[in-house]
Coordinates of C-alpha atoms in Angstrom, one line a residue:
M1 CA 0.1 -0.2 0.0
E2 CA 2.8 2.3 0.6
G3 CA 3.7 2.8 -3.0
F4 CA -0.1 3.3 -3.7
R5 CA -0.1 6.0 -1.2
R6 CA 2.6 7.8 -2.5
A7 CA 0.9 7.8 -5.7
L8 CA -2.3 9.0 -4.4
R9 CA -0.4 12.0 -2.7
E10 CA 0.9 13.0 -6.1
L11 CA -2.5 12.8 -7.8
L12 CA -4.3 14.8 -5.1
P13 CA -3.6 17.3 -2.7
A14 CA -3.6 16.3 1.2
E15 CA -7.0 18.6 2.0
R16 CA -8.9 16.0 -0.3
L17 CA -6.9 12.5 1.1
Q18 CA -7.5 11.4 4.4
E19 CA -6.1 7.9 6.1
R20 CA -8.1 6.0 8.8
A21 CA -11.2 8.2 7.6
P22 CA -14.2 7.4 9.8
M23 CA -17.0 6.5 7.8
R24 CA -19.6 7.2 10.4
E25 CA -18.8 10.6 9.4
Y26 CA -19.8 10.1 5.8
T27 CA -23.2 8.1 6.0
T28 CA -26.2 9.4 7.0
F29 CA -26.8 6.4 9.5
R30 CA -23.5 7.7 11.5
I31 CA -22.3 4.2 11.6
G32 CA -18.8 2.6 10.5
G33 CA -15.5 1.9 11.2
P34 CA -12.4 3.6 9.5
A35 CA -11.4 3.3 5.8
D36 CA -7.8 2.9 5.2
V37 CA -7.9 6.0 2.5
L38 CA -10.7 8.1 1.6
A39 CA -10.2 10.1 -1.7
E40 CA -12.4 13.2 -3.0
P41 CA -11.9 13.7 -6.9
A42 CA -13.1 17.1 -7.9
S43 CA -13.3 16.3 -11.8
V44 CA -13.8 13.2 -13.7
G45 CA -10.2 13.1 -14.9
E46 CA -9.1 12.7 -11.2
L47 CA -11.9 10.2 -10.7
S48 CA -10.9 7.9 -13.7
A49 CA -7.2 8.5 -12.6
L50 CA -8.2 7.0 -8.9
L51 CA -9.6 4.1 -10.4
R52 CA -6.9 3.1 -12.9
L53 CA -4.6 3.6 -9.9
A54 CA -6.2 1.2 -7.5
E55 CA -6.4 -1.1 -10.5
T56 CA -2.7 -0.9 -11.3
H57 CA -1.9 -1.5 -7.6
G58 CA -4.3 -4.3 -7.0
V59 CA -6.0 -2.0 -4.0
P60 CA -9.7 -2.8 -3.5
K61 CA -11.7 0.3 -4.1
V62 CA -15.2 1.4 -3.5
V63 CA -17.3 4.8 -4.6
I64 CA -19.7 6.4 -2.5
G65 CA -22.0 9.7 -2.7
L66 CA -23.8 11.2 0.2
G67 CA -23.8 7.7 2.0
S68 CA -27.5 7.9 2.3
N69 CA -28.3 4.3 1.7
L70 CA -25.0 2.9 3.2
L71 CA -24.3 0.8 6.2
V72 CA -20.7 0.4 7.1
R73 CA -19.6 -2.1 8.9
D74 CA -17.7 -1.6 12.5
G75 CA -14.3 -2.8 11.1
G76 CA -14.2 -0.2 8.5
V77 CA -13.2 -0.6 4.8
R78 CA -9.8 -1.9 3.8
G79 CA -8.5 -0.5 0.3
L80 CA -9.6 2.7 -1.0
V81 CA -13.2 4.7 -0.7
I82 CA -13.5 7.3 -3.3
R83 CA -16.1 9.9 -2.2
I84 CA -18.1 11.8 -4.9
G85 CA -19.3 14.8 -3.2
E86 CA -19.5 19.0 -3.6
A87 CA -16.6 19.4 -6.1
M88 CA -18.6 17.1 -8.6
A89 CA -22.1 18.5 -7.8
G90 CA -23.0 21.0 -10.8
I91 CA -26.1 21.0 -12.3
R92 CA -26.7 22.9 -15.8
F93 CA -29.7 23.5 -18.2
D94 CA -29.3 22.4 -21.2
G95 CA -32.4 23.8 -23.0
E96 CA -35.3 21.7 -24.7
A97 CA -36.4 20.8 -21.2
T98 CA -33.2 19.0 -20.2
L99 CA -30.9 19.2 -17.0
T100 CA -27.5 17.7 -16.7
A101 CA -26.2 17.0 -13.2
G102 CA -22.8 15.8 -11.9
A103 CA -22.6 12.6 -9.7
G104 CA -22.4 14.2 -6.5
A105 CA -25.3 16.7 -6.9
A106 CA -28.0 16.2 -4.0
L107 CA -31.2 14.9 -5.5
K108 CA -33.0 17.7 -3.6
D109 CA -30.8 20.3 -5.4
V110 CA -31.6 18.9 -8.8
A111 CA -35.3 18.7 -8.2
A112 CA -35.0 22.3 -7.0
A113 CA -33.0 23.6 -10.1
A114 CA -36.0 21.8 -12.3
A115 CA -38.5 23.7 -10.5
R116 CA -36.7 26.9 -10.9
Y117 CA -36.7 26.4 -14.5
G118 CA -40.2 25.3 -15.1
L119 CA -39.5 21.6 -15.6
A120 CA -41.8 18.9 -14.5
G121 CA -40.7 15.2 -13.6
L122 CA -38.4 15.2 -10.6
E123 CA -41.2 16.4 -8.0
F124 CA -40.9 13.0 -6.6
A125 CA -37.1 13.3 -5.7
E126 CA -37.3 16.3 -3.7
G127 CA -37.0 14.4 -0.4
I128 CA -34.7 11.8 -1.2
P129 CA -31.7 11.9 0.7
G130 CA -28.5 11.1 -1.3
S131 CA -26.7 12.0 -4.8
V132 CA -27.6 11.6 -8.2
G133 CA -24.6 9.1 -8.9
G134 CA -26.4 6.4 -6.2
A135 CA -30.0 7.3 -7.2
V136 CA -29.1 6.6 -10.9
A137 CA -27.3 3.1 -9.9
M138 CA -30.4 1.9 -7.9
N139 CA -32.9 3.6 -9.9
A140 CA -34.3 5.5 -6.8
G141 CA -38.1 6.4 -6.5
A142 CA -40.9 7.4 -4.2
Y143 CA -44.4 8.3 -4.5
G144 CA -45.0 7.0 -8.1
G145 CA -41.9 8.5 -9.9
E146 CA -38.2 6.9 -10.1
M147 CA -35.2 7.7 -12.1
S148 CA -35.8 5.5 -14.9
A149 CA -38.7 7.5 -16.2
V150 CA -36.2 10.7 -16.2
V151 CA -32.9 9.8 -17.3
R152 CA -32.0 10.3 -20.8
S153 CA -28.2 9.1 -20.3
C154 CA -25.4 9.1 -18.0
L155 CA -21.8 9.4 -18.4
V156 CA -20.1 6.4 -16.9
I157 CA -16.6 5.1 -15.9
D158 CA -15.6 1.5 -15.7
G159 CA -13.5 -0.2 -13.5
A160 CA -10.4 0.6 -15.1
G161 CA -11.1 4.1 -15.8
S162 CA -12.3 4.1 -19.4
I163 CA -15.3 6.8 -19.8
D164 CA -18.2 6.3 -22.0
R165 CA -22.0 7.3 -22.3
Q166 CA -24.6 5.1 -21.7
H167 CA -28.3 5.9 -23.0
A168 CA -31.3 4.8 -21.1
A169 CA -31.8 1.7 -22.9
A170 CA -28.4 0.2 -21.8
L171 CA -28.9 1.0 -18.1
G172 CA -31.1 -1.8 -17.4
F173 CA -33.4 -0.1 -14.9
G174 CA -35.5 -2.2 -12.4
Y175 CA -36.9 -2.1 -9.4
R176 CA -34.0 -0.7 -6.8
R177 CA -31.6 -2.1 -9.6
S178 CA -29.5 -1.2 -12.6
A179 CA -26.8 -1.8 -15.0
V180 CA -24.7 0.4 -13.4
Q181 CA -24.6 -2.2 -10.6
D182 CA -24.2 -5.0 -12.3
K183 CA -21.3 -3.7 -14.6
A184 CA -19.5 -1.7 -11.7
W185 CA -19.7 1.1 -13.5
V186 CA -19.2 4.8 -11.6
V187 CA -21.8 7.4 -12.6
V188 CA -20.1 10.5 -13.5
E189 CA -23.2 12.8 -14.5
A190 CA -26.7 12.2 -15.7
E191 CA -28.8 14.0 -18.3
F192 CA -32.7 14.3 -17.5
S193 CA -35.3 14.6 -19.8
L194 CA -38.2 16.4 -18.5
S195 CA -41.3 18.3 -19.4
P196 CA -42.4 21.9 -19.2
G197 CA -44.3 23.1 -16.4
D198 CA -45.8 25.6 -14.4
P199 CA -43.1 26.6 -11.8
A200 CA -45.7 27.5 -9.0
A201 CA -47.4 24.0 -9.4
I202 CA -44.1 22.5 -9.5
R203 CA -43.3 24.0 -6.4
R204 CA -46.6 23.3 -4.9
R205 CA -46.6 19.6 -5.5
M206 CA -42.9 19.5 -4.2
A207 CA -44.1 21.1 -1.0
E208 CA -47.2 18.7 -0.7
L209 CA -44.6 16.0 -0.9
A210 CA -42.5 17.4 1.5
V211 CA -45.1 17.6 4.2
E212 CA -46.1 14.0 3.7
R213 CA -42.8 12.8 4.3
R214 CA -42.2 14.7 7.2
S215 CA -45.5 13.1 8.8
K216 CA -44.7 9.6 7.9
Q217 CA -40.7 9.4 8.0
P218 CA -38.1 9.8 10.9
L219 CA -36.6 12.5 9.3
S220 CA -35.0 13.8 12.6
V221 CA -33.3 10.7 13.4
A222 CA -30.1 9.1 11.9
S223 CA -31.1 6.3 9.3
A224 CA -30.0 5.3 5.9
G225 CA -33.7 5.6 4.6
S226 CA -36.0 2.4 3.8
V227 CA -34.1 -0.9 5.0
F228 CA -35.7 -3.3 3.0
K229 CA -37.0 -3.5 -0.7
R230 CA -40.4 -3.7 -1.3
P231 CA -41.8 -7.3 -1.5
A232 CA -44.5 -8.1 -4.4
G233 CA -47.9 -7.5 -3.2
H234 CA -47.2 -6.0 0.2
Y235 CA -45.7 -2.9 1.7
V236 CA -42.8 -3.4 4.3
G237 CA -44.1 -1.1 6.8
P238 CA -47.4 -2.6 7.5
L239 CA -45.6 -6.3 7.4
I240 CA -43.3 -5.3 10.2
E241 CA -45.8 -3.2 12.4
S242 CA -48.5 -6.0 12.2
A243 CA -45.6 -8.6 13.4
G244 CA -45.6 -6.3 16.3
L245 CA -41.7 -4.7 15.8
K246 CA -42.6 -1.3 15.6
G247 CA -40.0 0.3 18.4
L248 CA -37.8 -3.1 18.8
R249 CA -34.3 -2.4 19.9
V250 CA -31.1 -3.9 19.6
G251 CA -28.6 -1.5 21.5
D252 CA -29.1 1.8 19.9
A253 CA -30.6 0.2 16.6
Q254 CA -34.4 0.8 16.3
V255 CA -37.3 -0.1 14.5
S256 CA -38.6 3.1 14.1
P257 CA -41.7 4.1 15.9
L258 CA -43.0 6.5 13.4
H259 CA -42.4 4.3 10.1
A260 CA -41.5 0.4 10.6
G261 CA -39.8 0.3 7.4
F262 CA -36.8 2.1 8.9
I263 CA -34.5 1.2 11.3
V264 CA -32.8 4.4 13.3
N265 CA -29.6 5.2 15.2
V266 CA -31.1 6.7 18.6
G267 CA -27.4 7.2 19.9
E268 CA -24.3 5.0 19.1
A269 CA -25.5 2.0 17.2
T270 CA -22.8 -0.4 15.9
C271 CA -23.3 -1.9 12.5
A272 CA -23.5 -5.1 14.3
Q273 CA -26.6 -4.0 16.3
V274 CA -28.3 -3.0 12.9
L275 CA -27.8 -6.1 11.5
R276 CA -28.8 -8.2 14.2
L277 CA -32.0 -6.1 14.2
V278 CA -32.5 -7.0 10.5
E279 CA -32.4 -10.7 11.0
L280 CA -34.7 -10.5 13.7
V281 CA -37.3 -8.4 11.8
Q282 CA -37.0 -10.7 8.6
A283 CA -37.3 -13.9 10.9
E284 CA -40.4 -12.8 12.4
V285 CA -42.1 -11.3 9.2
R286 CA -41.0 -14.5 7.7
R287 CA -42.6 -16.7 10.3
L288 CA -45.6 -15.0 10.6
S289 CA -46.7 -13.8 7.1
G290 CA -44.2 -16.2 4.9
V291 CA -42.8 -13.0 3.2
S292 CA -39.0 -12.7 2.5
L293 CA -37.6 -9.3 3.2
E294 CA -34.7 -8.5 0.9
L295 CA -32.3 -5.6 2.0
E296 CA -32.5 -2.5 0.1
L297 CA -29.3 -1.1 2.1
R298 CA -25.8 -1.1 0.5
V299 CA -23.4 -3.0 3.4
L300 CA -19.7 -2.5 3.2
G301 CA -16.5 -3.5 4.8
E302 CA -15.7 -6.1 7.4
D303 CA -16.8 -6.7 11.3

């Protein structure tokens, strides 16, 4: 790793490199041990160079965004964590009802920009935590909308650092999945195809969804959003609630008393506690209803 670290220091300035980076500070769950090295690229060129560098040195690598759908294990992450953040978060209006956003842009900021330009189609994304890159990779959605309906194309980088543009048909969108995950691509930017609309009506709809979200979701407590994928023919929250599991705790990990589809960190929860709670919920729901709950969270690192 020492040769790799030297090469990293030549590639990026010290303020964008961190050794033994506490991953709990880079996830909305506020959980996770240290990463060996965390790097924050400021351009497509730097991101590509980081990926090539890790490949050349045989160093494990993982790419994250705002950490909103992420659970990091207590032992942390070995190798290189690349965080795509504010430095790659530009949003621009390209005319003809098209917005282009960098992978590090927060979805709420892209939705707000669309409203300013009088572009409809992203209202559903106003309250989804996380960044564009992660949202495209997992085809994030809410309130009847999802990324597959608005993404026209993406600029992606493969594991070796090669850059290519992939159009919607090649992105293989499905329920909470895409070809981005299957092919281990890294999203650099996404192009959104939207529809002209009345800015006031767009903002009004976004405000309505924000009120609904605040009334039903534990937004004031650390979490990683919805823990489980929605099983066919069912809704996760009612399944867990009907099993009598609302409020169940393992240490400081708790099934949210407000929305049973969320697990929240009410203090100093560990990844081990969250995963134990996940196991208990899955087992009891399966026992009572026969439904198997599949994790939506992305789990990284080692115990």
